[in-house]
Amino acid sequence: MLSETSTATVRATLPAVGAAIGDIADLFYRKLFEAHPELLRDLFNRGNQASGTQRRALAGSIAAFATQLVENPGTRPDVMLNRIAHKHASLGITAPQYAVVHTHLLAAVAEVLGDAVTPEVAAAWDEVYWLMANALIALEERLYAQQDVTAGDVWREWTVTSRVEDTEDVATFRVTPADGAPAPAFRPGQYVSVQVELPDGAHQIRQYSLTGSTRSTTRSFSVKRVRGEAGPEGEVSAHLHERLRPGDRLRVSAPYGDLVLDGSDAPLLLASAGIGCTPILSMLEHLAEEGHGSPVTVVHGDRSPADHALRADHEALTGRLPGAVSHFWYENPEPAPSGGSTDRTGRVDLSDVAVAPGTRAYLCGPLPFMRAVRSQLLGKGVAPADIHYEVFGPDLWLAQD
């Protein structure tokens, strides 16, 4: 909890900090990478840095955390903190790295706001930072312990056993631990980090959702190649598509992620768009194996049936659940491989889709898609607390709010 003195100072300065938080984030990253270029080379996503999405996500999380402290002093934004902690744990973030961030972040605040940063203001925002940082450090320590790994050492060597071309832009890789030891357990919906060495010597990291059964001795993940249409070409996805073949080795982290089923018998709605179907497929596989009997509504939106990665699995797994129904929307409809009668034209529209009382929803896909689906679900009476989401890449939901 923020001290009474700091609460008053943060409340008074939050509008000024909030208005400048984008400039602060820009300057922070510039200072950080000038002092520690290895962080940009081997830890931070260079694509997200080039597009600015990581900076906007950082700004949004800091502003949201500070706002929560002053408006609801008895609570913490644990959902946000958990999401960040899982992402950090998959990267192997260590406690000393928070001190490095502190140095450059507070320096950026002081430089952007100038004389407005009095000693009292600096002390108050220092308190905000360490409340957030220490909360994340504690969460991450627990996550490391659960996977029996240590901070900074979450990696294992894995061998690629097969590769399947699902669509023109999506390939699925199956991997197994290179040392022959059992694969670590994961929960449906979780992801792993994959680290590759690029031609310039950088060791870049990306997260990919695990698909397939949690009972399998192998693990699988699907990679969509990021084309340079609306931003930078995806250097890791391109590397994996062009170079990774059976027999090759990868450095893969322990599994993490907070978008997981809670084990209840409540009706479910599993909504995805594009490659966001991957965590949903893992959930469907688990539900089928467990004999889930409550209603399950499967919703997916894509450009066309040909672009719908793992469509056959999407249909087959839904068909294994006695109380499940699927609805697929395509912006550019064309004859589908199955000729499925539930295919629809356009973007996802739940207006005539039945949503059972007490439904719990899990969403994954582009942010505009998830915002639209969430709004429709709220209109159908789904409780806000029962709508969960996963963002591939920096979480810009908070930044846009």
Short mmCIF file of C-alpha atoms in Angstrom, two decimals:
data_model
loop_
_atom_site.label_atom_id
_atom_site.label_comp_id
_atom_site.label_asym_id
_atom_site.label_seq_id
_atom_site.Cartn_x
_atom_site.Cartn_y
_atom_site.Cartn_z
CA MET A 1 0.00 0.00 0.00
CA LEU A 2 1.25 3.46 -0.88
CA SER A 3 2.07 5.71 2.08
CA GLU A 4 -0.38 8.49 2.91
CA THR A 5 2.10 11.23 1.98
CA SER A 6 3.03 9.60 -1.31
CA THR A 7 -0.63 8.95 -2.14
CA ALA A 8 -1.38 12.66 -1.99
CA THR A 9 1.68 13.50 -4.11
CA VAL A 10 0.98 10.83 -6.72
CA ARG A 11 -2.67 11.86 -6.95
CA ALA A 12 -1.65 15.48 -7.54
CA THR A 13 1.01 14.64 -10.13
CA LEU A 14 -0.70 11.72 -11.89
CA PRO A 15 -2.29 13.94 -14.59
CA ALA A 16 1.10 15.44 -15.49
CA VAL A 17 2.87 12.08 -15.43
CA GLY A 18 0.04 10.45 -17.36
CA ALA A 19 0.16 13.14 -20.05
CA ALA A 20 3.91 12.70 -20.44
CA ILE A 21 4.13 8.93 -19.90
CA GLY A 22 4.66 8.24 -23.60
CA ASP A 23 7.62 10.61 -23.77
CA ILE A 24 8.94 9.16 -20.51
CA ALA A 25 8.75 5.62 -21.90
CA ASP A 26 10.52 6.64 -25.12
CA LEU A 27 13.35 8.32 -23.24
CA PHE A 28 13.58 5.46 -20.74
CA TYR A 29 14.16 2.85 -23.43
CA ARG A 30 16.66 5.05 -25.21
CA LYS A 31 18.65 5.51 -22.00
CA LEU A 32 18.35 1.83 -21.10
CA PHE A 33 19.61 0.55 -24.43
CA GLU A 34 22.42 3.10 -24.62
CA ALA A 35 23.69 1.85 -21.26
CA HIS A 36 22.88 -1.83 -21.86
CA PRO A 37 22.76 -2.61 -25.61
CA GLU A 38 22.81 -6.32 -24.79
CA LEU A 39 19.26 -6.03 -23.45
CA LEU A 40 17.92 -4.96 -26.85
CA ARG A 41 20.06 -7.56 -28.61
CA ASP A 42 19.26 -10.56 -26.41
CA LEU A 43 16.14 -9.87 -24.31
CA PHE A 44 13.75 -7.24 -25.62
CA ASN A 45 11.73 -7.85 -28.78
CA ARG A 46 13.38 -5.65 -31.42
CA GLY A 47 10.25 -5.70 -33.56
CA ASN A 48 8.09 -4.37 -30.73
CA GLN A 49 10.68 -1.72 -30.00
CA ALA A 50 10.73 -0.62 -33.63
CA SER A 51 6.92 -0.40 -33.79
CA GLY A 52 6.59 1.32 -30.41
CA THR A 53 4.16 -1.24 -28.98
CA GLN A 54 6.40 -2.15 -26.04
CA ARG A 55 6.74 1.50 -25.05
CA ARG A 56 2.96 1.99 -25.12
CA ALA A 57 2.44 -1.16 -23.05
CA LEU A 58 4.94 -0.01 -20.42
CA ALA A 59 3.28 3.40 -20.23
CA GLY A 60 -0.15 1.82 -19.84
CA SER A 61 0.91 -0.57 -17.07
CA ILE A 62 2.63 2.14 -15.01
CA ALA A 63 -0.31 4.51 -15.35
CA ALA A 64 -2.80 1.77 -14.48
CA PHE A 65 -0.82 0.67 -11.43
CA ALA A 66 -0.43 4.22 -10.08
CA THR A 67 -4.11 4.96 -10.67
CA GLN A 68 -5.11 1.82 -8.78
CA LEU A 69 -2.92 2.80 -5.83
CA VAL A 70 -4.54 6.21 -5.40
CA GLU A 71 -8.13 5.32 -6.32
CA ASN A 72 -8.37 1.93 -4.60
CA PRO A 73 -5.64 1.99 -1.95
CA GLY A 74 -6.69 -1.30 -0.36
CA THR A 75 -6.30 -3.38 -3.50
CA ARG A 76 -3.75 -4.25 -6.20
CA PRO A 77 -4.31 -4.82 -9.93
CA ASP A 78 -3.39 -8.48 -9.55
CA VAL A 79 -4.73 -9.55 -12.95
CA MET A 80 -2.36 -7.11 -14.66
CA LEU A 81 0.54 -8.02 -12.38
CA ASN A 82 0.04 -11.75 -12.93
CA ARG A 83 0.03 -11.31 -16.70
CA ILE A 84 3.27 -9.32 -16.59
CA ALA A 85 4.88 -11.77 -14.13
CA HIS A 86 4.15 -14.77 -16.35
CA LYS A 87 5.66 -12.99 -19.35
CA HIS A 88 8.73 -12.02 -17.33
CA ALA A 89 9.13 -15.55 -15.96
CA SER A 90 9.10 -16.98 -19.48
CA LEU A 91 12.02 -14.66 -20.26
CA GLY A 92 13.98 -15.45 -17.09
CA ILE A 93 13.85 -11.89 -15.71
CA THR A 94 15.88 -11.47 -12.50
CA ALA A 95 15.44 -9.21 -9.47
CA PRO A 96 18.64 -7.17 -10.14
CA GLN A 97 17.27 -6.19 -13.53
CA TYR A 98 14.54 -4.20 -11.78
CA ALA A 99 17.22 -1.98 -10.24
CA VAL A 100 18.62 -1.31 -13.72
CA VAL A 101 15.16 -0.37 -14.98
CA HIS A 102 14.62 1.84 -11.92
CA THR A 103 17.75 3.85 -12.62
CA HIS A 104 16.83 4.73 -16.18
CA LEU A 105 13.07 5.07 -15.66
CA LEU A 106 13.34 7.57 -12.83
CA ALA A 107 16.03 9.45 -14.76
CA ALA A 108 13.62 9.69 -17.70
CA VAL A 109 10.83 10.98 -15.44
CA ALA A 110 13.13 13.68 -14.05
CA GLU A 111 14.35 14.73 -17.49
CA VAL A 112 10.92 14.90 -19.13
CA LEU A 113 9.14 16.68 -16.27
CA GLY A 114 12.07 18.90 -15.31
CA ASP A 115 11.57 21.22 -12.33
CA ALA A 116 8.18 19.65 -11.58
CA VAL A 117 10.07 16.67 -10.10
CA THR A 118 10.78 17.95 -6.62
CA PRO A 119 12.42 15.66 -4.04
CA GLU A 120 8.91 14.87 -2.71
CA VAL A 121 7.62 13.98 -6.16
CA ALA A 122 10.67 11.84 -6.89
CA ALA A 123 10.26 10.00 -3.58
CA ALA A 124 6.57 9.35 -4.19
CA TRP A 125 7.08 7.90 -7.68
CA ASP A 126 10.06 5.93 -6.44
CA GLU A 127 7.67 4.33 -3.94
CA VAL A 128 5.20 3.55 -6.73
CA TYR A 129 7.92 1.89 -8.78
CA TRP A 130 9.19 -0.33 -6.00
CA LEU A 131 5.70 -1.36 -4.94
CA MET A 132 5.11 -2.60 -8.47
CA ALA A 133 8.60 -4.05 -8.91
CA ASN A 134 8.63 -5.93 -5.60
CA ALA A 135 5.15 -7.31 -6.26
CA LEU A 136 6.37 -8.64 -9.62
CA ILE A 137 9.59 -10.02 -8.14
CA ALA A 138 7.61 -11.97 -5.53
CA LEU A 139 5.19 -13.33 -8.14
CA GLU A 140 8.03 -14.32 -10.45
CA GLU A 141 9.92 -16.10 -7.68
CA ARG A 142 6.84 -18.25 -7.05
CA LEU A 143 6.46 -18.97 -10.75
CA TYR A 144 10.10 -20.06 -11.01
CA ALA A 145 9.69 -22.33 -7.99
CA GLN A 146 6.59 -23.95 -9.47
CA GLN A 147 8.57 -24.95 -12.56
CA ASP A 148 11.68 -25.89 -10.57
CA VAL A 149 13.84 -23.37 -12.44
CA THR A 150 15.82 -20.36 -11.28
CA ALA A 151 15.58 -16.76 -12.41
CA GLY A 152 17.74 -16.23 -15.44
CA ASP A 153 17.94 -19.95 -16.19
CA VAL A 154 14.57 -21.04 -17.59
CA TRP A 155 15.96 -22.59 -20.79
CA ARG A 156 16.36 -26.16 -22.01
CA GLU A 157 17.54 -27.59 -25.30
CA TRP A 158 14.75 -29.18 -27.34
CA THR A 159 14.92 -31.17 -30.57
CA VAL A 160 12.49 -30.59 -33.43
CA THR A 161 10.84 -33.91 -34.28
CA SER A 162 8.44 -32.77 -37.01
CA ARG A 163 7.19 -29.78 -38.94
CA VAL A 164 3.77 -29.38 -40.55
CA GLU A 165 2.78 -26.58 -42.94
CA ASP A 166 -0.74 -25.67 -41.79
CA THR A 167 -1.29 -22.69 -44.09
CA GLU A 168 0.85 -20.54 -46.35
CA ASP A 169 1.96 -18.49 -43.33
CA VAL A 170 1.61 -20.93 -40.40
CA ALA A 171 3.87 -23.87 -39.53
CA THR A 172 3.51 -26.20 -36.55
CA PHE A 173 6.63 -27.58 -34.87
CA ARG A 174 6.72 -30.58 -32.55
CA VAL A 175 9.63 -30.75 -30.14
CA THR A 176 10.97 -33.00 -27.41
CA PRO A 177 13.59 -32.39 -24.68
CA ALA A 178 17.05 -33.01 -26.10
CA ASP A 179 18.25 -34.56 -22.84
CA GLY A 180 15.54 -37.23 -22.90
CA ALA A 181 14.07 -36.07 -19.58
CA PRO A 182 10.30 -35.63 -19.28
CA ALA A 183 8.78 -32.50 -20.74
CA PRO A 184 7.58 -30.07 -18.06
CA ALA A 185 3.87 -30.05 -17.39
CA PHE A 186 1.76 -27.22 -18.74
CA ARG A 187 -1.80 -26.00 -18.37
CA PRO A 188 -4.07 -25.57 -21.39
CA GLY A 189 -3.66 -22.04 -22.74
CA GLN A 190 -0.06 -21.53 -21.64
CA TYR A 191 2.90 -20.59 -23.83
CA VAL A 192 6.66 -21.05 -23.99
CA SER A 193 9.41 -18.66 -24.99
CA VAL A 194 11.59 -19.72 -27.91
CA GLN A 195 15.08 -18.24 -28.27
CA VAL A 196 16.93 -18.23 -31.59
CA GLU A 197 20.29 -16.91 -32.72
CA LEU A 198 19.86 -14.61 -35.70
CA PRO A 199 22.48 -13.98 -38.43
CA ASP A 200 23.71 -10.81 -36.68
CA GLY A 201 24.43 -12.77 -33.49
CA ALA A 202 21.41 -11.48 -31.55
CA HIS A 203 19.52 -13.96 -29.39
CA GLN A 204 15.90 -12.92 -29.87
CA ILE A 205 12.98 -14.38 -27.94
CA ARG A 206 9.32 -14.85 -28.83
CA GLN A 207 6.39 -16.53 -27.08
CA TYR A 208 4.25 -19.21 -28.72
CA SER A 209 1.17 -20.93 -27.29
CA LEU A 210 1.41 -24.66 -26.75
CA THR A 211 -1.07 -26.80 -28.65
CA GLY A 212 -1.89 -30.46 -28.31
CA SER A 213 -2.54 -32.62 -25.29
CA THR A 214 -1.08 -31.85 -21.87
CA ARG A 215 -0.60 -35.62 -21.55
CA SER A 216 1.69 -35.89 -24.57
CA THR A 217 5.41 -36.56 -24.12
CA THR A 218 6.14 -34.03 -26.88
CA ARG A 219 5.16 -30.39 -27.18
CA SER A 220 3.92 -28.47 -30.19
CA PHE A 221 3.53 -24.82 -31.10
CA SER A 222 2.46 -23.00 -34.23
CA VAL A 223 4.28 -20.01 -35.70
CA LYS A 224 2.61 -17.47 -37.95
CA ARG A 225 5.08 -15.70 -40.19
CA VAL A 226 4.81 -11.96 -39.61
CA ARG A 227 4.89 -10.24 -42.98
CA GLY A 228 6.14 -6.65 -43.20
CA GLU A 229 2.77 -5.23 -44.28
CA ALA A 230 1.70 -3.11 -41.29
CA GLY A 231 5.08 -3.01 -39.54
CA PRO A 232 8.53 -4.63 -39.43
CA GLU A 233 9.01 -8.12 -40.84
CA GLY A 234 8.97 -10.68 -38.04
CA GLU A 235 12.64 -11.60 -37.78
CA VAL A 236 12.12 -14.61 -35.48
CA SER A 237 9.06 -15.98 -37.27
CA ALA A 238 10.88 -15.62 -40.61
CA HIS A 239 13.94 -17.36 -39.16
CA LEU A 240 11.85 -20.29 -37.90
CA HIS A 241 9.93 -20.64 -41.17
CA GLU A 242 13.03 -20.48 -43.34
CA ARG A 243 15.52 -22.45 -41.27
CA LEU A 244 13.95 -24.73 -38.66
CA ARG A 245 13.73 -28.38 -39.74
CA PRO A 246 13.38 -31.78 -38.00
CA GLY A 247 16.57 -32.63 -36.15
CA ASP A 248 17.40 -29.00 -35.36
CA ARG A 249 17.63 -27.79 -31.76
CA LEU A 250 15.93 -24.89 -30.02
CA ARG A 251 16.22 -23.21 -26.65
CA VAL A 252 12.76 -23.32 -25.10
CA SER A 253 11.61 -21.97 -21.74
CA ALA A 254 9.44 -23.55 -19.11
CA PRO A 255 5.71 -22.99 -19.83
CA TYR A 256 3.94 -19.94 -18.43
CA GLY A 257 0.78 -17.89 -19.01
CA ASP A 258 -2.27 -16.93 -16.97
CA LEU A 259 -5.00 -17.55 -19.57
CA VAL A 260 -5.91 -21.00 -18.27
CA LEU A 261 -9.13 -22.86 -17.59
CA ASP A 262 -10.23 -22.76 -13.96
CA GLY A 263 -11.52 -26.35 -13.83
CA SER A 264 -15.16 -25.44 -13.16
CA ASP A 265 -18.17 -26.96 -14.90
CA ALA A 266 -19.47 -23.57 -16.02
CA PRO A 267 -20.58 -23.06 -19.63
CA LEU A 268 -17.68 -21.82 -21.74
CA LEU A 269 -17.24 -19.53 -24.71
CA LEU A 270 -13.86 -19.85 -26.43
CA ALA A 271 -13.34 -17.03 -28.94
CA SER A 272 -10.33 -16.51 -31.19
CA ALA A 273 -9.22 -14.81 -34.35
CA GLY A 274 -6.30 -15.65 -36.61
CA ILE A 275 -3.43 -17.43 -34.90
CA GLY A 276 -5.14 -16.69 -31.57
CA CYS A 277 -6.79 -20.08 -32.02
CA THR A 278 -3.71 -21.87 -30.66
CA PRO A 279 -4.36 -21.54 -26.89
CA ILE A 280 -8.04 -22.27 -27.56
CA LEU A 281 -7.13 -25.56 -29.25
CA SER A 282 -5.16 -26.63 -26.20
CA MET A 283 -8.19 -25.85 -24.04
CA LEU A 284 -10.49 -27.83 -26.33
CA GLU A 285 -8.14 -30.81 -26.27
CA HIS A 286 -8.12 -30.74 -22.46
CA LEU A 287 -11.90 -30.43 -22.23
CA ALA A 288 -12.35 -33.39 -24.58
CA GLU A 289 -9.91 -35.53 -22.58
CA GLU A 290 -11.64 -34.61 -19.31
CA GLY A 291 -15.12 -35.31 -20.66
CA HIS A 292 -16.41 -31.79 -20.07
CA GLY A 293 -20.20 -31.95 -20.30
CA SER A 294 -21.31 -28.34 -19.95
CA PRO A 295 -22.10 -26.22 -23.02
CA VAL A 296 -19.09 -24.95 -24.97
CA THR A 297 -19.46 -22.28 -27.66
CA VAL A 298 -16.49 -22.06 -30.02
CA VAL A 299 -16.13 -18.81 -31.96
CA HIS A 300 -13.44 -18.00 -34.51
CA GLY A 301 -12.85 -15.26 -37.06
CA ASP A 302 -10.37 -15.32 -39.95
CA ARG A 303 -9.68 -13.91 -43.38
CA SER A 304 -10.71 -17.11 -45.19
CA PRO A 305 -10.96 -20.87 -44.58
CA ALA A 306 -7.55 -21.27 -46.25
CA ASP A 307 -6.03 -18.83 -43.73
CA HIS A 308 -7.63 -20.59 -40.74
CA ALA A 309 -4.67 -22.40 -39.18
CA LEU A 310 -5.45 -25.80 -37.67
CA ARG A 311 -9.06 -25.59 -38.85
CA ALA A 312 -9.42 -29.36 -39.02
CA ASP A 313 -8.28 -29.65 -35.38
CA HIS A 314 -10.61 -26.82 -34.41
CA GLU A 315 -13.56 -28.71 -35.88
CA ALA A 316 -12.55 -32.16 -34.70
CA LEU A 317 -11.94 -31.14 -31.08
CA THR A 318 -15.24 -29.27 -30.95
CA GLY A 319 -16.93 -32.40 -32.32
CA ARG A 320 -15.53 -34.48 -29.44
CA LEU A 321 -17.47 -32.40 -26.91
CA PRO A 322 -21.12 -33.43 -26.65
CA GLY A 323 -22.30 -29.97 -25.59
CA ALA A 324 -20.21 -27.93 -28.03
CA VAL A 325 -21.07 -25.89 -31.10
CA SER A 326 -18.74 -23.93 -33.37
CA HIS A 327 -19.26 -20.71 -35.32
CA PHE A 328 -16.59 -19.67 -37.84
CA TRP A 329 -16.65 -16.27 -39.57
CA TYR A 330 -14.60 -15.50 -42.69
CA GLU A 331 -14.14 -12.07 -44.24
CA ASN A 332 -13.42 -13.67 -47.62
CA PRO A 333 -15.56 -16.81 -47.76
CA GLU A 334 -14.70 -19.59 -50.14
CA PRO A 335 -15.52 -23.29 -50.20
CA ALA A 336 -14.21 -24.75 -46.94
CA PRO A 337 -12.57 -28.19 -46.80
CA SER A 338 -15.45 -29.54 -44.73
CA GLY A 339 -18.23 -27.48 -46.24
CA GLY A 340 -19.23 -26.72 -42.65
CA SER A 341 -22.78 -25.36 -42.27
CA THR A 342 -21.78 -23.11 -39.36
CA ASP A 343 -19.48 -20.93 -41.49
CA ARG A 344 -20.52 -17.28 -41.71
CA THR A 345 -19.46 -14.29 -43.77
CA GLY A 346 -17.92 -11.14 -42.31
CA ARG A 347 -16.53 -10.44 -38.87
CA VAL A 348 -17.52 -12.16 -35.64
CA ASP A 349 -21.03 -11.11 -34.60
CA LEU A 350 -22.57 -12.78 -31.56
CA SER A 351 -26.01 -11.17 -31.93
CA ASP A 352 -27.71 -14.48 -32.78
CA VAL A 353 -25.34 -16.77 -30.87
CA ALA A 354 -26.83 -18.22 -27.69
CA VAL A 355 -24.75 -17.55 -24.57
CA ALA A 356 -25.76 -19.62 -21.55
CA PRO A 357 -26.18 -17.94 -18.16
CA GLY A 358 -23.01 -18.14 -16.06
CA THR A 359 -20.76 -18.43 -19.11
CA ARG A 360 -17.03 -17.94 -18.67
CA ALA A 361 -15.31 -16.58 -21.75
CA TYR A 362 -11.71 -16.89 -22.94
CA LEU A 363 -10.55 -14.63 -25.76
CA CYS A 364 -7.40 -14.55 -27.86
CA GLY A 365 -6.73 -12.56 -30.99
CA PRO A 366 -6.07 -9.02 -32.19
CA LEU A 367 -7.04 -6.32 -29.73
CA PRO A 368 -9.91 -4.83 -31.82
CA PHE A 369 -11.43 -8.32 -32.11
CA MET A 370 -11.25 -8.94 -28.36
CA ARG A 371 -12.67 -5.52 -27.54
CA ALA A 372 -15.61 -6.14 -29.87
CA VAL A 373 -16.31 -9.63 -28.52
CA ARG A 374 -16.01 -8.47 -24.92
CA SER A 375 -18.49 -5.67 -25.56
CA GLN A 376 -20.94 -8.11 -27.13
CA LEU A 377 -20.57 -10.54 -24.24
CA LEU A 378 -21.20 -7.81 -21.68
CA GLY A 379 -24.33 -6.91 -23.62
CA LYS A 380 -25.47 -10.53 -23.31
CA GLY A 381 -25.05 -10.44 -19.53
CA VAL A 382 -21.66 -12.12 -19.10
CA ALA A 383 -19.99 -10.78 -15.95
CA PRO A 384 -16.84 -8.69 -16.57
CA ALA A 385 -14.90 -10.90 -14.13
CA ASP A 386 -15.76 -13.95 -16.26
CA ILE A 387 -14.16 -12.59 -19.46
CA HIS A 388 -10.47 -13.48 -19.72
CA TYR A 389 -8.06 -12.62 -22.53
CA GLU A 390 -4.56 -13.17 -23.88
CA VAL A 391 -2.65 -10.69 -26.02
CA PHE A 392 0.12 -11.95 -28.28
CA GLY A 393 2.88 -9.39 -27.74
CA PRO A 394 2.75 -6.30 -25.50
CA ASP A 395 -0.57 -5.83 -23.71
CA LEU A 396 -1.92 -2.62 -25.26
CA TRP A 397 -5.40 -2.98 -23.72
CA LEU A 398 -4.34 -0.87 -20.73
CA ALA A 399 -2.38 1.55 -22.88
CA GLN A 400 -5.45 2.30 -25.00
CA ASP A 401 -7.62 2.70 -21.90
#
